[in-house]
XYZ file of C-alpha atoms in Angstrom:
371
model
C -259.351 -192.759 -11.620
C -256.279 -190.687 -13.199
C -256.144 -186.988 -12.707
C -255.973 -185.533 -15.945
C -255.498 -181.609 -17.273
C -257.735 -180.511 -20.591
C -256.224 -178.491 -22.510
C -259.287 -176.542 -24.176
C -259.352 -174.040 -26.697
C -262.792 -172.929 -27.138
C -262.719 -175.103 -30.679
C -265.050 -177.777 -31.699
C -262.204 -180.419 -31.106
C -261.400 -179.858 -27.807
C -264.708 -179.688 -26.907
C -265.314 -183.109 -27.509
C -262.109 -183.833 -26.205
C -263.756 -183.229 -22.836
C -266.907 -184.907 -23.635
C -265.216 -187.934 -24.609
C -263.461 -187.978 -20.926
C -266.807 -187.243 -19.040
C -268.648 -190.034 -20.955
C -265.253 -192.509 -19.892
C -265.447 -191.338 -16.181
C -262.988 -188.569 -16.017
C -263.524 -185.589 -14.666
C -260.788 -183.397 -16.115
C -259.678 -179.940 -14.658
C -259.629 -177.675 -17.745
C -257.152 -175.043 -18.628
C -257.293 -172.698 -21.196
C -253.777 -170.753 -22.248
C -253.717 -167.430 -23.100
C -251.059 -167.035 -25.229
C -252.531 -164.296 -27.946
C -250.676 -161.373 -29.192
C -251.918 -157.939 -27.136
C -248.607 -156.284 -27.115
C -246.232 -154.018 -29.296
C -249.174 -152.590 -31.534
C -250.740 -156.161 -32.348
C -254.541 -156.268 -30.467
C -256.330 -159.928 -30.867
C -259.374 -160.478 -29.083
C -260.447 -164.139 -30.396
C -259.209 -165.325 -26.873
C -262.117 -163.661 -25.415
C -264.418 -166.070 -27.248
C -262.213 -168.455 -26.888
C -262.788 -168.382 -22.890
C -266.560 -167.803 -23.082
C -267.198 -171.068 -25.038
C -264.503 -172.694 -22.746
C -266.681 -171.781 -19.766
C -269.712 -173.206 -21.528
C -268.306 -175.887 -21.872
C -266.764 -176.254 -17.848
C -270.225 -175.134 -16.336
C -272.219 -177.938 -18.806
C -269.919 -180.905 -17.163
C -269.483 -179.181 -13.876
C -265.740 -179.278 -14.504
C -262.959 -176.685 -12.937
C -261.612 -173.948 -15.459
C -258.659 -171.737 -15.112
C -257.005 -169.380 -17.288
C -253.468 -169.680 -17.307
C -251.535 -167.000 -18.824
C -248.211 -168.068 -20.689
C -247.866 -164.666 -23.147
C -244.499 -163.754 -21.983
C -242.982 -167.348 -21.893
C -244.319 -167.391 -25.468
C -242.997 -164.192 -26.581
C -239.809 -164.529 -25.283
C -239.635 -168.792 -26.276
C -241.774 -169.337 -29.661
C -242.423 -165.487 -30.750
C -238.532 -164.901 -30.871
C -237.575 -168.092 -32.592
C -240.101 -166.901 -35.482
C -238.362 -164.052 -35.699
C -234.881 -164.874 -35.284
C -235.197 -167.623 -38.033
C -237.682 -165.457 -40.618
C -234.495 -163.010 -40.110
C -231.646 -166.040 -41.320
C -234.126 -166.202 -44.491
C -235.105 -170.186 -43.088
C -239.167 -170.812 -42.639
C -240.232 -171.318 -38.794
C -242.781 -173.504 -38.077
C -244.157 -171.807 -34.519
C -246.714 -174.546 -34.005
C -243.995 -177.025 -33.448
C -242.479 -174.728 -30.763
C -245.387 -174.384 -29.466
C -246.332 -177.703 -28.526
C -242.464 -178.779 -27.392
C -242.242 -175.342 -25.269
C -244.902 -174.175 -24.001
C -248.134 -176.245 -24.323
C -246.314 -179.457 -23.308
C -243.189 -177.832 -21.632
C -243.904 -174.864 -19.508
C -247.571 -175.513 -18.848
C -246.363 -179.171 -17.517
C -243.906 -177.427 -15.610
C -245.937 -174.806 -14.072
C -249.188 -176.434 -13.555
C -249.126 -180.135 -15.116
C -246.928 -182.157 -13.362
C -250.244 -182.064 -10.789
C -251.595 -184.416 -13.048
C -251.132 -187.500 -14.290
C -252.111 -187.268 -18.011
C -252.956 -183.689 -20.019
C -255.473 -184.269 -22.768
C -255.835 -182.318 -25.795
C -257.864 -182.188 -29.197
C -254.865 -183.418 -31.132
C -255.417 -185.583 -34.450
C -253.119 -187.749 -33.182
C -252.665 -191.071 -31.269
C -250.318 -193.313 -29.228
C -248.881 -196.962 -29.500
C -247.508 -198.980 -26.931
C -244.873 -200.893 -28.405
C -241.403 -202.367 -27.134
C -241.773 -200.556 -23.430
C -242.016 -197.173 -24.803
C -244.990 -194.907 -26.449
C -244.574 -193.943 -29.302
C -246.626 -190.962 -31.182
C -248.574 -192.436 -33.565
C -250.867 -190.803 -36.598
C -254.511 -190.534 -36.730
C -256.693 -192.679 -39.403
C -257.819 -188.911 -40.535
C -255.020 -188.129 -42.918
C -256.249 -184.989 -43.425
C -256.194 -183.831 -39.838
C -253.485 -185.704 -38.544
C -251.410 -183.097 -36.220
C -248.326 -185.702 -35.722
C -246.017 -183.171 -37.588
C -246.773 -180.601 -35.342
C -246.469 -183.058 -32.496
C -242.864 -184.048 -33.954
C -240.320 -181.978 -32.056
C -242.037 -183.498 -27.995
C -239.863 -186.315 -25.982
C -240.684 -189.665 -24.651
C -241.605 -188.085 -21.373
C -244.118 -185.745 -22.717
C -245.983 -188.381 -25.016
C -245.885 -190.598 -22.383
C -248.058 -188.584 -20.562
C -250.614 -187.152 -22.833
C -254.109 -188.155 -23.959
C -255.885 -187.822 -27.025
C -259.902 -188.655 -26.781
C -260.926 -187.777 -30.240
C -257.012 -188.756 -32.197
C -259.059 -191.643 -33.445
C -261.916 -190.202 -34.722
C -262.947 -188.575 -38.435
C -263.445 -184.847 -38.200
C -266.931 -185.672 -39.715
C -267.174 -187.807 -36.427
C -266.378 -185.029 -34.517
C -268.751 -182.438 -35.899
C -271.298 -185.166 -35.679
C -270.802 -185.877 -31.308
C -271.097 -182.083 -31.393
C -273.938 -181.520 -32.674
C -275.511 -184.408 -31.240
C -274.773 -183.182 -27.603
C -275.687 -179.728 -28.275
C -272.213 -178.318 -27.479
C -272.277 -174.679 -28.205
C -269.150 -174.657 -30.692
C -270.323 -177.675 -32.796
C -270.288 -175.465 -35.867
C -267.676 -172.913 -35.184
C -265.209 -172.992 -37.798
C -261.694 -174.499 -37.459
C -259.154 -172.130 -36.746
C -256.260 -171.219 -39.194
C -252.798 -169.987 -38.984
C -250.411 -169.072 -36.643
C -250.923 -170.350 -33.566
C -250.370 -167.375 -31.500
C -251.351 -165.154 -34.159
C -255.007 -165.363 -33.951
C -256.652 -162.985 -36.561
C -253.465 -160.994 -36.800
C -252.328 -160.746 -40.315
C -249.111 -162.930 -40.683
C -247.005 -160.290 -42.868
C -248.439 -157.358 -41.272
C -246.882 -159.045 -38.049
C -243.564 -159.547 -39.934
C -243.305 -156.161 -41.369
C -243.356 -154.936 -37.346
C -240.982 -156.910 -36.250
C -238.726 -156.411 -39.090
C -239.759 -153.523 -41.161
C -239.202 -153.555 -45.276
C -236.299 -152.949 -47.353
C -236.761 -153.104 -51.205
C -235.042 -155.680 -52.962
C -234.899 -157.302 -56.323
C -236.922 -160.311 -58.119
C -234.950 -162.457 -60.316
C -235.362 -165.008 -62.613
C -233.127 -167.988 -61.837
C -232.562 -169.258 -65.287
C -231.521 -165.888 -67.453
C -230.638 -163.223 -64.460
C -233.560 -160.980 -65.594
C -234.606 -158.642 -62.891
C -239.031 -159.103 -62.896
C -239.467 -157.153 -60.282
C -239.315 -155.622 -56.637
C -239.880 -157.209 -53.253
C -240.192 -155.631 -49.692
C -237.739 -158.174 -47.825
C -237.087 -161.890 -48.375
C -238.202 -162.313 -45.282
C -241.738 -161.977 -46.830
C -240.940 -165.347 -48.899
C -240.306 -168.579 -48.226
C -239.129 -171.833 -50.519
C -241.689 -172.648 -52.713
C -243.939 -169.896 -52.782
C -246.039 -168.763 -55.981
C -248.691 -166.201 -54.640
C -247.921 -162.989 -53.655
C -244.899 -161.908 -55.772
C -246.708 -159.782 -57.859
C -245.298 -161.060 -61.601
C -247.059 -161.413 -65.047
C -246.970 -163.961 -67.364
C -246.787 -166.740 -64.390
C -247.290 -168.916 -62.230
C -243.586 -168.150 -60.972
C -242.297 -170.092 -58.021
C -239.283 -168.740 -55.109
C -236.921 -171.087 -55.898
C -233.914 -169.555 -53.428
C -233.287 -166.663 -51.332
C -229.801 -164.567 -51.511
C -230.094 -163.249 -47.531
C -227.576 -160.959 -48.103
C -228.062 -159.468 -51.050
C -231.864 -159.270 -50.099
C -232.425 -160.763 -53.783
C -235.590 -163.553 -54.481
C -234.664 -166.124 -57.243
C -237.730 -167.182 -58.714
C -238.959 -169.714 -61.788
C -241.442 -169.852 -63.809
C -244.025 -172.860 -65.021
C -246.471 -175.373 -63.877
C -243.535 -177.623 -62.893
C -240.101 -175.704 -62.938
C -237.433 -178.060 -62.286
C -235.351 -175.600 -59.593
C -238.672 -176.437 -57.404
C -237.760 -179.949 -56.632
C -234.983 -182.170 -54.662
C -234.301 -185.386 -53.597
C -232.165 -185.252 -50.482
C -233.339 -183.291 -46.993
C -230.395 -182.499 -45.292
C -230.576 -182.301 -40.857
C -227.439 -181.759 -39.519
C -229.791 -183.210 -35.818
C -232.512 -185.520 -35.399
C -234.351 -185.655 -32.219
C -236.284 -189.199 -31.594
C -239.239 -188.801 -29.797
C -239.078 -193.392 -28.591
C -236.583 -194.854 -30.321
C -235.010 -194.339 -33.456
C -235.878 -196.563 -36.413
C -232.742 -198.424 -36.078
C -233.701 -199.684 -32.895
C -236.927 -201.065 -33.742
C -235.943 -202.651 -36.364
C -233.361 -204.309 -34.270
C -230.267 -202.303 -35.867
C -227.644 -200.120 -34.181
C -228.576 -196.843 -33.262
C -226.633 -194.010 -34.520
C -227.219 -192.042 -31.455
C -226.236 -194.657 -29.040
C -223.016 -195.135 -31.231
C -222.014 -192.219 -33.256
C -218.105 -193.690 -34.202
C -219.085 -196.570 -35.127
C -219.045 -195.378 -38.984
C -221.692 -195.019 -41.795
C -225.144 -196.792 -40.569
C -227.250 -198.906 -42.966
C -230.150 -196.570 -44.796
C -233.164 -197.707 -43.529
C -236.938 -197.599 -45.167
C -239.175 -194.974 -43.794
C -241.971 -192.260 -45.026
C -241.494 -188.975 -44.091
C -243.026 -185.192 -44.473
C -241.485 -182.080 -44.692
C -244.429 -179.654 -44.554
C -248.273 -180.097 -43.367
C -250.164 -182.163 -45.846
C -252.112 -185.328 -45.777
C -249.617 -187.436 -48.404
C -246.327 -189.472 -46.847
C -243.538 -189.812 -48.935
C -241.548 -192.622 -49.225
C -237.848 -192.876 -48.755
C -234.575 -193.754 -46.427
C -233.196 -192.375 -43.923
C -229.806 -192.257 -43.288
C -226.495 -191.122 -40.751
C -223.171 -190.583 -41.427
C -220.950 -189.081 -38.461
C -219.651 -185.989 -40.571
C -222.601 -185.392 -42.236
C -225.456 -185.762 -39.749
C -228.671 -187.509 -40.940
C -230.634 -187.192 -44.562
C -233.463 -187.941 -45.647
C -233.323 -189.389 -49.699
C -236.316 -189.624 -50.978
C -238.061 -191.975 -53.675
C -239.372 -189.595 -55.699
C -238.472 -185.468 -56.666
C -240.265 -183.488 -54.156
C -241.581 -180.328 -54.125
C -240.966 -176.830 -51.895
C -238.107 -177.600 -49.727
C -237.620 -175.084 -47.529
C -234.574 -174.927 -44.838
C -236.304 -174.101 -41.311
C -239.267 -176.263 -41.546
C -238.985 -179.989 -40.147
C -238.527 -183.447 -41.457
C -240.997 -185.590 -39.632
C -240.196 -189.565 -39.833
C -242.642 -192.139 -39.758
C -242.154 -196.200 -40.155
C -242.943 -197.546 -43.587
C -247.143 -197.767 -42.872
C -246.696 -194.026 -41.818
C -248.287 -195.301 -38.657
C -245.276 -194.276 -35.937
C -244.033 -190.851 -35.453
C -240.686 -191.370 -34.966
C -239.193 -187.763 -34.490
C -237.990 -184.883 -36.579
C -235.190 -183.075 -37.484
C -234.825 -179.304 -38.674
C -233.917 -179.154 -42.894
C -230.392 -177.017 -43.424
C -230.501 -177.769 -46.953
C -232.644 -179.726 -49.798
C -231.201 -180.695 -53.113
């Protein structure tokens, strides 16, 4: 029987995660990683319930627990890059660093290379195909966590598990409750991942105060209003700006000038692109050209412009896959174009590819610019 690490977080999900090995045969060792703010002002004590419903669940299935702390890692790896990229004016996604530092990369390091699978409460799946795994999505598009999964490599997919990536979150509750588990109707956590019930501006405004600035309109040069920072706003944001006579929309953010550009309307036109520029790509498998039996940009990056090939893709979390082609050109890096105008694009987050049934997670790529 394979040694396998659990990955528990004291939610509903990874709760039956561990059920669902148990009931297989596998007895998993659990971990739980404390990676909550408690430093420089911020106090979060959700991890302390976190633990107590981990242990429930340990002593039910007679399973080892440990606590493994990974704050400073996370500070210093996932905490910073927030920071740092909030500060260029781009929009971090820390749940993506998360996962490809510390969840799969130091906690492997450290403690699961003992093992030969982890296991986690993922929406996700894998698919064997061509010699290699390949991410795959769950049949719950609501849930599925593949974007946040997007940024790992072939060795860490390789090696993980995901009991419940098949399931409906109805499913889910339903095992839950069934077995009696203690957390079946705790609520799903939201947010930041190592923010817990911190406040995500309040967090923000410590790390990099205010400074007044002004709120423009894009289309006449009309100044609406006053922000505290652009660092506040991101791409695509209506609430929070404070304006009458809306709903108004950040349309683009002048870094150095500390100025917001903002439109109004139900559907204003600045809001929307069709091109998502990434000057990198990082494949989790194989690219797209290879499974499709073309020539890989990566393997050879002279060879000149590479055919556009058919994919759906995401740029932020949300159940809906867009269709459109991705493409590579030497000078230019790789673009997605897609079918139709899309909404929000905002520099910082990731492009996440998936094949043409938005079944395969192929990889993802960090947006410099949409248009």
């Amino acid at each position: 029987m394979p040694t396998v690490a659990a990955l528990v977080s004291g939610g509903v999900d990874s709760a039956v995660m561990v059920h669902e090995l148990v009931g297989h045969g596998i007895k998993p060792h659990i971990f739980y990683i404390r990676i909550g703010m408690d430093s420089d002002g911020f106090t979060d004590c959700s991890s302390e319930e976190d633990i107590e419903l981990t242990t429930l669940i340990a002593h039910r299935y007679s399973l080892p627990f440990d606590v493994v702390s990974l704050h400073d890692e996370y500070w210093d790896r996932v905490v910073k890059y927030t920071i740092e990229t909030v500060k260029k004016g781009l929009t971090p996604n820390p749940d993506v660093m998360c996962n490809k530092l510390i969840k799969f990369g130091v906690f492997e390091e450290r403690y699961g290379h003992q093992f030969d699978y982890i296991a986690t409460g993922h929406y996700a799946t894998t698919t064997f195909l061509l010699g290699h795994t390949f991410l795959s999505t769950s049949p719950d598009p609501v849930k599925d966590q593949t974007d946040f999964l997007a940024q790992i490599n072939l060795k860490q997919v390789s090696k993980l598990l995901f009991p419940i990536g098949h399931m409906q979150k109805n499913e889910v509750r339903q095992i839950a409750e069934r077995e009696g588990l203690a957390n079946a109707h705790r609520k799903d956590s939201q947010g930041i991942c190592f923010l817990g019930k911190v406040n995500y501006n309040d967090f923000i405004e410590r790390a990099l105060g205010t400074r007044e600035g002004r709120i423009i309109e894009r289309e006449t040069g009309k100044v609406l209003g006053k922000h505290k920072g652009y660092w506040f706003h991101t791409i695509g944001q209506r609430k929070g700006l404070g304006l009458s006579g809306g709903p108004w929309f950040v349309v683009k953010k002048d870094v150095k000038r500390n100025i917001i550009l903002v439109s109004r309307g139900y559907d204003p036109e600045d809001q929307y692109g069709m091109h998502v520029q990434m000057d990198e790509f990082d494949f989790i498998s194989l690219d797209p050209w290879k499974v499709q039996e073309k020539k890989s940009p990566v393997d050879e990056p002279d060879a000149g412009d590479i055919e556009d090939i058919d994919i759906t893709f995401k740029i932020r979390h949300t159940p809906e896959f867009t269709r459109g082609v991705l493409s590579y050109k030497p000078d230019a890096g790789y673009m997605i174009t897609s079918k139709v105008k899309i909404q929000g694009i905002a520099p910082g987050q990731y492009g996440v590819v998936y094949d043409c049934n938005h079944h395969l997670c192929f990889g993802s790529g960090m947006i410099t610019k949409g248009f």
